[in-house]
mmCIF file of C-alpha atoms in Angstrom:
data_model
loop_
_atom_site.group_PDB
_atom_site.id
_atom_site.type_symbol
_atom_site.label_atom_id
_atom_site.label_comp_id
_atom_site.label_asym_id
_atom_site.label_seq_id
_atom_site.Cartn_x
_atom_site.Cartn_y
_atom_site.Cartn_z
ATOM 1 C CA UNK R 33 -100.005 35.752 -109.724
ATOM 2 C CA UNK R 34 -100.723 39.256 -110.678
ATOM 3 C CA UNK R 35 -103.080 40.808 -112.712
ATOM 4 C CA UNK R 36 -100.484 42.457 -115.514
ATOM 5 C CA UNK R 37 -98.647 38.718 -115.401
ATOM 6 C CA UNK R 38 -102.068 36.998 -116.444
ATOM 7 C CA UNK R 39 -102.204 39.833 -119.226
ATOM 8 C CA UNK R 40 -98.702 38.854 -120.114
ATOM 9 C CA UNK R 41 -99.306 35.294 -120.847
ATOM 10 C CA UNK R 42 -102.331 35.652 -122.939
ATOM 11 C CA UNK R 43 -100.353 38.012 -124.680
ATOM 12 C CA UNK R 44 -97.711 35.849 -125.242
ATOM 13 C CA UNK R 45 -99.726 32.951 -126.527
ATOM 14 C CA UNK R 46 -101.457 35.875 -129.163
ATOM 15 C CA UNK R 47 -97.981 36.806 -130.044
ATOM 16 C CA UNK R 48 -96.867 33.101 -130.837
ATOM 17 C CA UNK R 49 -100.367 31.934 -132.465
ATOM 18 C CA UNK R 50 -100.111 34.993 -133.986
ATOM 19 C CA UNK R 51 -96.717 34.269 -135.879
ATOM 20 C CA UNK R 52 -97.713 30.368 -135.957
ATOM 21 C CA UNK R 53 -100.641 32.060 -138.661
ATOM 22 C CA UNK R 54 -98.375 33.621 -140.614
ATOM 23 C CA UNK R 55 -96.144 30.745 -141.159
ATOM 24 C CA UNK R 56 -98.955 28.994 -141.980
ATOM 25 C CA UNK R 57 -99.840 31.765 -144.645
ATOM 26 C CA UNK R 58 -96.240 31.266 -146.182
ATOM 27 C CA UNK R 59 -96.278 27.176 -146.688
ATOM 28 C CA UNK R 60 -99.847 27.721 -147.970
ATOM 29 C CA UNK R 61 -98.613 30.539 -150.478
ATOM 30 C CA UNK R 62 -95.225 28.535 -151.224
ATOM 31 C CA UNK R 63 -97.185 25.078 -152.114
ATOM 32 C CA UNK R 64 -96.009 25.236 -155.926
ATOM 33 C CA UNK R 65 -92.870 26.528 -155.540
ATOM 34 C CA UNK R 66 -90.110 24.721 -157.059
ATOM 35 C CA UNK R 67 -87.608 26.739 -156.850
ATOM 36 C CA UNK R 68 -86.236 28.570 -153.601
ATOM 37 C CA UNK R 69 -83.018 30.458 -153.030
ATOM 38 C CA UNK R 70 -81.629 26.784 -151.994
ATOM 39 C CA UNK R 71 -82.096 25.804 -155.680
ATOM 40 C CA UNK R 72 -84.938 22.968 -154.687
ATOM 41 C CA UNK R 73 -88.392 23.460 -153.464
ATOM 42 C CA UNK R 74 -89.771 24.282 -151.352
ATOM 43 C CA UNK R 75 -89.971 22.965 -147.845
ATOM 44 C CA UNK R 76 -92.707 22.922 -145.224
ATOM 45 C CA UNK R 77 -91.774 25.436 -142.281
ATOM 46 C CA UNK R 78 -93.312 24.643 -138.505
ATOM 47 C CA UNK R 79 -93.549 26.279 -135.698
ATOM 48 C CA UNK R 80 -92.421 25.072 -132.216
ATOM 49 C CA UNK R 81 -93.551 26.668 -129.455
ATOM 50 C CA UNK R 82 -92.051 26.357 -125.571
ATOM 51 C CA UNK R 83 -93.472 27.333 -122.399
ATOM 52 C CA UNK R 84 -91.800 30.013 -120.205
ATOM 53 C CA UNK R 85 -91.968 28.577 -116.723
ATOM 54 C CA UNK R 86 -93.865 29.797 -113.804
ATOM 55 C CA UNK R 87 -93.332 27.873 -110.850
ATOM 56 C CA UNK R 88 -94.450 28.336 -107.413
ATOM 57 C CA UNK R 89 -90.096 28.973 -106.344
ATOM 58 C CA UNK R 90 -89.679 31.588 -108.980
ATOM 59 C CA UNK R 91 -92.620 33.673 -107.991
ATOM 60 C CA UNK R 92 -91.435 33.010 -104.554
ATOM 61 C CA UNK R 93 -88.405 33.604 -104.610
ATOM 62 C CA UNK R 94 -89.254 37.093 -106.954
ATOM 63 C CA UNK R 95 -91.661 38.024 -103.928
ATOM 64 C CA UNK R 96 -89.240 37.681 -101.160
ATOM 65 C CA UNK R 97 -86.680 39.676 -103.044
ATOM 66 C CA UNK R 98 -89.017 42.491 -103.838
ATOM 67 C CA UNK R 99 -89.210 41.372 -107.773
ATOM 68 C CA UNK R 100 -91.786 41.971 -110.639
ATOM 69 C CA UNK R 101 -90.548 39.708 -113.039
ATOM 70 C CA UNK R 102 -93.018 38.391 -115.235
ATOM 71 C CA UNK R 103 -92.602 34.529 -116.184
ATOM 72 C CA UNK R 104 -95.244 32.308 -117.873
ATOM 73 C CA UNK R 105 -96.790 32.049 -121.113
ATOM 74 C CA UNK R 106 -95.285 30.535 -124.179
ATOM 75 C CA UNK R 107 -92.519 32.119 -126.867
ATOM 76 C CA UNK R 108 -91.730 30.421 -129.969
ATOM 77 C CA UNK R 109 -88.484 28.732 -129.944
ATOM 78 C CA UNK R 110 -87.986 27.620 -133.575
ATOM 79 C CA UNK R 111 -88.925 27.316 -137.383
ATOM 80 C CA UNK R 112 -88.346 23.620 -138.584
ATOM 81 C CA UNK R 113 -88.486 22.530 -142.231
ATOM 82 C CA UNK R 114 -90.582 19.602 -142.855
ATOM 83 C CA UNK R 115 -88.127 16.419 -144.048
ATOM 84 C CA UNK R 116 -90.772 14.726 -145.404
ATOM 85 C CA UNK R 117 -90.165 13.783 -148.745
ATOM 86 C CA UNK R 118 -91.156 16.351 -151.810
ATOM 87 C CA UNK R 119 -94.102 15.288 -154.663
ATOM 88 C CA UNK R 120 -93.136 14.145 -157.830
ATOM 89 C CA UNK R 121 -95.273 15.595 -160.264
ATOM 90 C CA UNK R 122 -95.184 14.172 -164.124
ATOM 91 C CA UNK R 123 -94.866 17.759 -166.072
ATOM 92 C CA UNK R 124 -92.079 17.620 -168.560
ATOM 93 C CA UNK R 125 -92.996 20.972 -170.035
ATOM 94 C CA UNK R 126 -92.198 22.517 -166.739
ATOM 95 C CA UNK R 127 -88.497 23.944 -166.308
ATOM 96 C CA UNK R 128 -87.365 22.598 -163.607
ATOM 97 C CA UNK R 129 -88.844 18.831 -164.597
ATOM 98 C CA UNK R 130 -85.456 16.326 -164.727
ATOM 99 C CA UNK R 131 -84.468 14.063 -167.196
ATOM 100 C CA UNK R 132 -87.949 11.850 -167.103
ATOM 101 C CA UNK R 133 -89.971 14.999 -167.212
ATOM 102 C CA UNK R 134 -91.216 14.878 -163.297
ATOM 103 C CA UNK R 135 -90.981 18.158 -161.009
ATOM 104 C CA UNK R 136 -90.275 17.858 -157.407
ATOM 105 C CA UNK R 137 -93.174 19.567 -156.244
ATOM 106 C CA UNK R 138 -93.011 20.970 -152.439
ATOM 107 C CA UNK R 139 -94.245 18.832 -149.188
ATOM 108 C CA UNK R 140 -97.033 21.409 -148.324
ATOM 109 C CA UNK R 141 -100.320 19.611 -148.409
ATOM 110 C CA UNK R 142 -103.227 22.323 -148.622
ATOM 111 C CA UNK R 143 -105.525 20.297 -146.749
ATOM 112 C CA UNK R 144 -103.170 20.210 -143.556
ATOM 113 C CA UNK R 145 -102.013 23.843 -144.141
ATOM 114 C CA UNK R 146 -105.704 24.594 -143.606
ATOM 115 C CA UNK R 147 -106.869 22.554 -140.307
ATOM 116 C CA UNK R 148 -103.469 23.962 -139.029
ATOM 117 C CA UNK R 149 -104.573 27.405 -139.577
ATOM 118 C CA UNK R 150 -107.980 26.647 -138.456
ATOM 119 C CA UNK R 151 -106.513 25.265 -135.082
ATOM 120 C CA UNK R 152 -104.098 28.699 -134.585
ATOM 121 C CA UNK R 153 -107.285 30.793 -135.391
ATOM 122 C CA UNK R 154 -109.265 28.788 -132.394
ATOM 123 C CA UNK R 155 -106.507 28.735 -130.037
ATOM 124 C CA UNK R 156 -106.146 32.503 -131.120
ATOM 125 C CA UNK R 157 -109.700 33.264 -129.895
ATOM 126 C CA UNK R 158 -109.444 31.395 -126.952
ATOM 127 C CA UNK R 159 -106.503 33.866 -125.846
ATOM 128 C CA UNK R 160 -108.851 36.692 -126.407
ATOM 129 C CA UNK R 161 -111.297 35.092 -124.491
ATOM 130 C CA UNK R 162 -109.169 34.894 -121.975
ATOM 131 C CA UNK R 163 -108.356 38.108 -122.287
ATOM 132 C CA UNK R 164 -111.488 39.915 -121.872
ATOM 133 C CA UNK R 165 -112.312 37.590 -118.913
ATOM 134 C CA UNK R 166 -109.453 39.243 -117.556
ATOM 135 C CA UNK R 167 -110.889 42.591 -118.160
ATOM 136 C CA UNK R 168 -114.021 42.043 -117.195
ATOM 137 C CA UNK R 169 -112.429 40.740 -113.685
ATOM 138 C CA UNK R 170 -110.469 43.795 -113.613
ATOM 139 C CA UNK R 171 -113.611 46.167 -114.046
ATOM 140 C CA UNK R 172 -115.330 44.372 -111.646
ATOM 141 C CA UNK R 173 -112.559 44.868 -108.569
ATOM 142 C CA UNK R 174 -112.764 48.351 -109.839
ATOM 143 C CA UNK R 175 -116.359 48.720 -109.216
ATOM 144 C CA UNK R 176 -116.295 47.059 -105.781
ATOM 145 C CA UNK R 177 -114.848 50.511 -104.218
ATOM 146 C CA UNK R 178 -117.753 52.636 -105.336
#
């Protein structure tokens, strides 16, 4: 494996935890919302992720043939909605309460929103870690001709 493919998939996996954060950011500011575009409320949004293969073949095979393709890393494939079931809330001043005066109130729990976003923030770090290892290993080899 190269050196610009290693910077390629810790750049990928910022990229992705990157955009994992900001979903985060939206369930966490959506978590009253009771009203969306849909006409209900609000619904949790997650993030799933999928590797991009690097096996031994492909590199092979990319060597023989006089390739630089870059594989490996991870991309995010998709943003689900939660199914889980929304809150009801007893508020029957609120206007969109129904008939018994409860509001559906969105499946975004605060308290998962935030150990989610604490895990994206660690793996985050960890890819800059990784990152200025790979630096540092670079700077290194570059010394070793002086």
């Amino acid at each position: 494996m190269s050196f610009l493919n290693s910077l390629n998939i810790t750049g990928s996996a910022l990229t992705a935890e990157r955009f994992r954060t900001d979903i985060i950011l939206q369930n966490i500011a959506n978590q009253n919302t009771t009203r969306t575009e849909d006409g209900g409320p609000y619904r949790r949004k997650q993030v799933v992720f999928r590797e991009q293969e690097l096996s031994f073949d492909k590199v092979l095979g990319n060597a023989v043939q006089k390739q630089r393709k870059s594989s490996g890393g991870v991309y995010v494939e998709e943003v689900v909605e939660n199914q889980e079931d929304f809150v009801p809330v007893y508020n029957p001043r609120h206007p969109d309460a129904n008939e018994e005066g409860y509001v559906m109130m969105p499946n975004v729990s605060s308290t998962e929103e935030m150990v989610d976003l604490m895990a994206a923030t660690r793996a985050y770090e960890a890819n800059i870690t990784a990152l200025n290892v790979t630096k540092s290993m670079a700077m290194k080899a570059l010394e070793i001709g002086k």
